[in-house]
Short mmCIF file of C-alpha atoms and ligand atoms in Angstrom, two decimals:
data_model
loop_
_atom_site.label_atom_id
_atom_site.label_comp_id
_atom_site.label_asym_id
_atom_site.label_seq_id
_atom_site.Cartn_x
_atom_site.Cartn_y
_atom_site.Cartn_z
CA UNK A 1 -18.91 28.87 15.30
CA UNK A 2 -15.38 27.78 15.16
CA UNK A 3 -14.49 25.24 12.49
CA UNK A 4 -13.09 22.11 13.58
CA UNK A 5 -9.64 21.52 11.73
CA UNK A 6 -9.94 18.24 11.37
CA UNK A 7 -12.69 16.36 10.06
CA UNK A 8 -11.62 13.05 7.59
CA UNK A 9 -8.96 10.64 8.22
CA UNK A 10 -7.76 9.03 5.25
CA UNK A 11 -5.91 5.57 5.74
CA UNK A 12 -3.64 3.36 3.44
CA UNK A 13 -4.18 0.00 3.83
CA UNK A 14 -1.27 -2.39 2.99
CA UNK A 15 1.66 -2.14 5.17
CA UNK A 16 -0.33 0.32 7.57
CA UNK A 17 -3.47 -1.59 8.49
CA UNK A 18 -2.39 -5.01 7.25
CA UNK A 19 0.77 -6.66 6.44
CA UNK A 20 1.63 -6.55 2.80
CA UNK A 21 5.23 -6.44 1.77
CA UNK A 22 6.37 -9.96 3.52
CA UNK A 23 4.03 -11.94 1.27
CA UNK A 24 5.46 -10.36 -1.85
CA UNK A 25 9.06 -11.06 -0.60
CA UNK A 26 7.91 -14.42 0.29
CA UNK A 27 7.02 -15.15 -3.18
CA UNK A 28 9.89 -13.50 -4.68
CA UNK A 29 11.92 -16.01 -3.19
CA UNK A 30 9.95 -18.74 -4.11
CA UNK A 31 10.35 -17.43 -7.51
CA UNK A 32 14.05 -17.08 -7.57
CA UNK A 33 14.32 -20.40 -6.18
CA UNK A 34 12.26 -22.02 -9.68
CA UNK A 35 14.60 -20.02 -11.77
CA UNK A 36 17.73 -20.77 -9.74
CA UNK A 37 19.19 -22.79 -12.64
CA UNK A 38 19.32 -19.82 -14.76
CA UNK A 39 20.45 -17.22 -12.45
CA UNK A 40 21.38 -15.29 -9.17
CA UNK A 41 18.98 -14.95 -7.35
CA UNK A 42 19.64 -11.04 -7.52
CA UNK A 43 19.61 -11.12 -10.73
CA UNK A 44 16.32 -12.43 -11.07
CA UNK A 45 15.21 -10.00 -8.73
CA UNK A 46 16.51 -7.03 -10.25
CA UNK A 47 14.85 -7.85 -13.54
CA UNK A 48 11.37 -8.55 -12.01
CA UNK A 49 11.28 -4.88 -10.33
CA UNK A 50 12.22 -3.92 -13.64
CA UNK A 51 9.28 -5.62 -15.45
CA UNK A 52 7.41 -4.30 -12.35
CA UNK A 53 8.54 -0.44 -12.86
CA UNK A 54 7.62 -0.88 -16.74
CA UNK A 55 4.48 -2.55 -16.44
CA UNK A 56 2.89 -0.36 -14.30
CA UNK A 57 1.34 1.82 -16.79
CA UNK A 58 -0.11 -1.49 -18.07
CA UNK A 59 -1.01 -2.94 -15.13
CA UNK A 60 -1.51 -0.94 -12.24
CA UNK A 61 -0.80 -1.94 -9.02
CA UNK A 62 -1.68 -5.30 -7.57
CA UNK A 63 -0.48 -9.44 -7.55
CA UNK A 64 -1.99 -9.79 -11.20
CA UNK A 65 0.38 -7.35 -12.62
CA UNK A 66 3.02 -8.83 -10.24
CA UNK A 67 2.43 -12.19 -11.52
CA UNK A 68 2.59 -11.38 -15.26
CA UNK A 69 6.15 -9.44 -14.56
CA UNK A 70 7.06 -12.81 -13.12
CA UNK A 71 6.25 -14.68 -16.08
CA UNK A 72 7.53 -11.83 -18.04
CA UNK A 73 11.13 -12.17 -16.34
CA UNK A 74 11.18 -15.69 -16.57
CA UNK A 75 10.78 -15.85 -20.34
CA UNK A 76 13.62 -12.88 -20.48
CA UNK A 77 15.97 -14.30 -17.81
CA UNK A 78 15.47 -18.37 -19.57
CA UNK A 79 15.98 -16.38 -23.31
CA UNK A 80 12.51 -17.67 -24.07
CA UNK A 81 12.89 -21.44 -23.19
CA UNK A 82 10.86 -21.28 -19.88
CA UNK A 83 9.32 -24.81 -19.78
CA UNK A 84 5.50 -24.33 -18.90
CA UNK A 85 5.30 -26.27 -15.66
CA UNK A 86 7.46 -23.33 -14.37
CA UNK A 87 4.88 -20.89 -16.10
CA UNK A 88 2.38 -23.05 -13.92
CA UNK A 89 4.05 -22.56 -10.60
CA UNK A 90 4.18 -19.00 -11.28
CA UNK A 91 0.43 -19.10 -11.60
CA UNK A 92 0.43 -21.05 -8.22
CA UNK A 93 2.34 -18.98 -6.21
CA UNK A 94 0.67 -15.83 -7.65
CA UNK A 95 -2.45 -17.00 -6.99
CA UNK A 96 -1.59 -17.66 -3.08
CA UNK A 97 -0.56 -14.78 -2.95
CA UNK A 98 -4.14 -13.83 -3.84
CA UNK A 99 -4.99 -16.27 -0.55
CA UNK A 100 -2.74 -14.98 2.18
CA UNK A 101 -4.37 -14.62 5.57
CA UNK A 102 -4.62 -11.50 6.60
CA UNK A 103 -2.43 -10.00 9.70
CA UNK A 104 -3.55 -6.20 11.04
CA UNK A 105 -0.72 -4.24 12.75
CA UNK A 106 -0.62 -3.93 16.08
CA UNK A 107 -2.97 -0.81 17.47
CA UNK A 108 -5.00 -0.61 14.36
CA UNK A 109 -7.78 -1.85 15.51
CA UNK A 110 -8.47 0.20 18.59
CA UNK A 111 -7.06 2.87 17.08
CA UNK A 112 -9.66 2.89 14.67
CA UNK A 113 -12.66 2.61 17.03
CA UNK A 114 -11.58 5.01 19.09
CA UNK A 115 -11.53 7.44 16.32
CA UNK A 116 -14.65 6.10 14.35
CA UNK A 117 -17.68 8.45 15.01
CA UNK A 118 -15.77 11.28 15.67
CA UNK A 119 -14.14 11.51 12.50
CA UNK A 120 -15.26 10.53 8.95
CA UNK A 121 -12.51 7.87 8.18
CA UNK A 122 -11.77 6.66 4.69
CA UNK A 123 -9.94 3.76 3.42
CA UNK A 124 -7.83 4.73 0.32
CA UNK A 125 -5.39 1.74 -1.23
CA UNK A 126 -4.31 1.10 -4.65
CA UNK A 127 -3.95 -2.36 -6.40
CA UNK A 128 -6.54 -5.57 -7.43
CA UNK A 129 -10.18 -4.49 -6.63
CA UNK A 130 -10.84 -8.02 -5.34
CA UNK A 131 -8.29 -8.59 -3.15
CA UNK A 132 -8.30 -5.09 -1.42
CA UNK A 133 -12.22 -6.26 -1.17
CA UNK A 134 -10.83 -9.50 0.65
CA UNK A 135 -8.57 -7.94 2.65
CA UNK A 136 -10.83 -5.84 4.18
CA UNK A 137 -13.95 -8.06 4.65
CA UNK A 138 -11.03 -10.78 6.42
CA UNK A 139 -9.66 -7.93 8.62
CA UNK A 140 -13.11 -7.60 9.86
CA UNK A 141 -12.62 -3.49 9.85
CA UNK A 142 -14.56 -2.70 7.10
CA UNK A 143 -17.56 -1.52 9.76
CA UNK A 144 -15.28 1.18 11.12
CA UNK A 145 -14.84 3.02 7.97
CA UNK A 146 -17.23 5.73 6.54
CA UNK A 147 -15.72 5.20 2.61
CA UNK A 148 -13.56 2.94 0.88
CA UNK A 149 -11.96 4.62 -2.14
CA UNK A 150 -9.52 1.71 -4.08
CA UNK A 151 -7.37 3.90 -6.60
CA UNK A 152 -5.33 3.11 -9.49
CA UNK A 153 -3.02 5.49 -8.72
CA UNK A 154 -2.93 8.17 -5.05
CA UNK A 155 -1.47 11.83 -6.53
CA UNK A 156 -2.34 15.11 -5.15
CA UNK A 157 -5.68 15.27 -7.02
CA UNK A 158 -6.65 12.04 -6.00
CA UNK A 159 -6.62 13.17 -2.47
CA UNK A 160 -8.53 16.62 -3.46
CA UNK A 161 -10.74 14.41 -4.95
CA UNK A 162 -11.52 12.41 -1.89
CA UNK A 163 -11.74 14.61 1.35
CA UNK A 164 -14.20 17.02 -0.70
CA UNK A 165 -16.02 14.63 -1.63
CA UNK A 166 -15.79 12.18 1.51
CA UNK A 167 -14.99 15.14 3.79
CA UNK A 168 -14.73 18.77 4.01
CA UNK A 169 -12.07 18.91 1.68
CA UNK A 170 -8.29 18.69 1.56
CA UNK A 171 -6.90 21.22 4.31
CA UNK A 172 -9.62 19.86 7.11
CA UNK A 173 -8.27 15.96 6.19
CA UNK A 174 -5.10 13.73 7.25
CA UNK A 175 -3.48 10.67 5.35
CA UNK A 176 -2.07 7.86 7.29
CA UNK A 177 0.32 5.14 5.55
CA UNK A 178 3.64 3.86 5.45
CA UNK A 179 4.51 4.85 1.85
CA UNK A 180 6.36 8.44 1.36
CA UNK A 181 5.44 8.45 -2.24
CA UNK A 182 2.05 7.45 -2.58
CA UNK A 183 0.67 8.21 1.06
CA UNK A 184 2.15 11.47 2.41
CA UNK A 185 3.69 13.78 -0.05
CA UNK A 186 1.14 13.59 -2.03
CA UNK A 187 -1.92 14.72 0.41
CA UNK A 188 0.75 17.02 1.58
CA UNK A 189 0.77 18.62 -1.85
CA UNK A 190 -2.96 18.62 -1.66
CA UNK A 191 -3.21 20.53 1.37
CA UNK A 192 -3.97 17.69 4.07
CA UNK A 193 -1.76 16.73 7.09
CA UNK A 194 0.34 13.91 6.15
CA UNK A 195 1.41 11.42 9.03
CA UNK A 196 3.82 8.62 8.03
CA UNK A 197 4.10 5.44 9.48
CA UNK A 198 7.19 4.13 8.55
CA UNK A 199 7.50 0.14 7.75
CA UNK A 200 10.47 -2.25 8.38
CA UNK A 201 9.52 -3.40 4.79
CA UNK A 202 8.36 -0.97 2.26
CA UNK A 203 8.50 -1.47 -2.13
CA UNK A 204 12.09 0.22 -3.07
CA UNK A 205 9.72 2.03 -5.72
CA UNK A 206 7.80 3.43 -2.88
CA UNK A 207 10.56 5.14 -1.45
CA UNK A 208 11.13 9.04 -1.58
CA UNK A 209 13.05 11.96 0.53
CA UNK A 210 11.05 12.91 3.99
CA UNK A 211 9.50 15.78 3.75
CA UNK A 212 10.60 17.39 6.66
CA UNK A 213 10.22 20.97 5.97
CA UNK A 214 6.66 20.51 4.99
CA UNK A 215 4.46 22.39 8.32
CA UNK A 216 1.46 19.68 8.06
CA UNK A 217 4.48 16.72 7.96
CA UNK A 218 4.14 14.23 10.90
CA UNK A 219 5.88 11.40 11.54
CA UNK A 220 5.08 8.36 14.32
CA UNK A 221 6.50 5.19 15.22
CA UNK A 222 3.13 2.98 14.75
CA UNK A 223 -0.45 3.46 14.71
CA UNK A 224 -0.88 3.86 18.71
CA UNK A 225 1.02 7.44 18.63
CA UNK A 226 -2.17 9.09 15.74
CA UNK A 227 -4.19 9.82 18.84
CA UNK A 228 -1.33 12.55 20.24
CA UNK A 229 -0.86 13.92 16.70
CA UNK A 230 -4.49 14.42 16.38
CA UNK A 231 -4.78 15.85 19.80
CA UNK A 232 -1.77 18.66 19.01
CA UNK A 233 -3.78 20.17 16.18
CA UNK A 234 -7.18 20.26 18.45
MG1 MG B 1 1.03 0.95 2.04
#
């Protein structure tokens, strides 16, 4: 008997399922407005995705280590004489943040059942455990997923990890998301297909080179064109 060559399709979640990105540049700007007396608001900016880029070994990925780089900046950018009602609103808006109503991408949904069943489909997403918990239970397409693996970090051995133990391993899986870095080259590296969906918005840390030379590279305009992709390799 023939194998099939695909068996497990791994999804990101934030920016490919589910808007992400806009709420964080939403609250960036609320930030830059409270701090507005101290600086541009590029400044301010460029100092929090510093904080952010240094605290991620602390941290990990997520709105709670997002919310303590924004206090961190603050303190930095005010030379230590942030007044705590500011440190409050920080709290505030990192805390809605926490709240925000959830918003799939168009085609994700069918896309998903038409695949569910036929494929073992994992969810794999970095940042907070409870609000990639939320997210998911409010998106109301936790049902159509087989595993939910939430990472600290997505490298090559995190996806070996995954598909052998979710799937058939590596070389019979696929990764789906809109991040170069974290999503695609990555599982490419591992030995999976890697399909990118780019997004109008996507973290400047996330971004890397295309891997266009890679054979199992793939690249579609939204979540609608995975059924043709699949299809090709069948
Ligand atoms: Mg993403």
């Amino acid at each position: 008997m023939t194998q099939r060559p695909l068996t497990t399709i791994g999804f990101d979640a934030d920016d490919t399922l589910w808007q992400n990105e806009q709420f964080y540049r939403l609250t960036e700007l609320q930030f830059t407005d409270l701090l507005a007396d101290h600086a541009a608001s590029d400044i301010i900016s460029a100092r929090l995705l510093e904080a952010e880029k240094r605290n991620l070994r602390h941290y990990g990925f997520g709105i709670k280590g997002f919310t303590l780089s924004m206090i961190e900046t603050a303190i930095e950018i005010t030379e230590g004489e942030v007044p705590s009602n500011v440190i409050a609103r920080i709290l505030d808006i990192g805390r809605d943040l926490l709240a925000h109503p959830v918003e799939t991408l168009p085609h994700v949904r069918q896309t998903l059942e038409a695949l569910s069943g036929k494929y073992l489909l994992v969810l794999i997403t970095k940042g907070d455990l409870f609000d990639q918990e939320r997210k998911l239970a409010q998106s109301g397409l936790g049902d159509l997923f087989d595993a939910v693996e939430i990472v600290s970090d997505k490298n090559a051995s995190t996806y070996r990890r995954i598909f052998s133990k979710v799937g058939d391993g590596p070389e019979r899986a696929m990764m789906i998301g809109n991040s170069l870095k974290s999503d695609i080259v990555p599982a490419l590296a591992a030995g999976s297909y890697g399909v990118f969906v780019p997004h109008e918005l996507t973290w400047s840390f996330e971004h890397v080179d295309e891997p266009t030379e890679a054979p199992r590279f793939r690249k579609i305009g939204h979540l609608g064109e995975l059924h043709s992709v699949i299809e090709a390799l069948l």
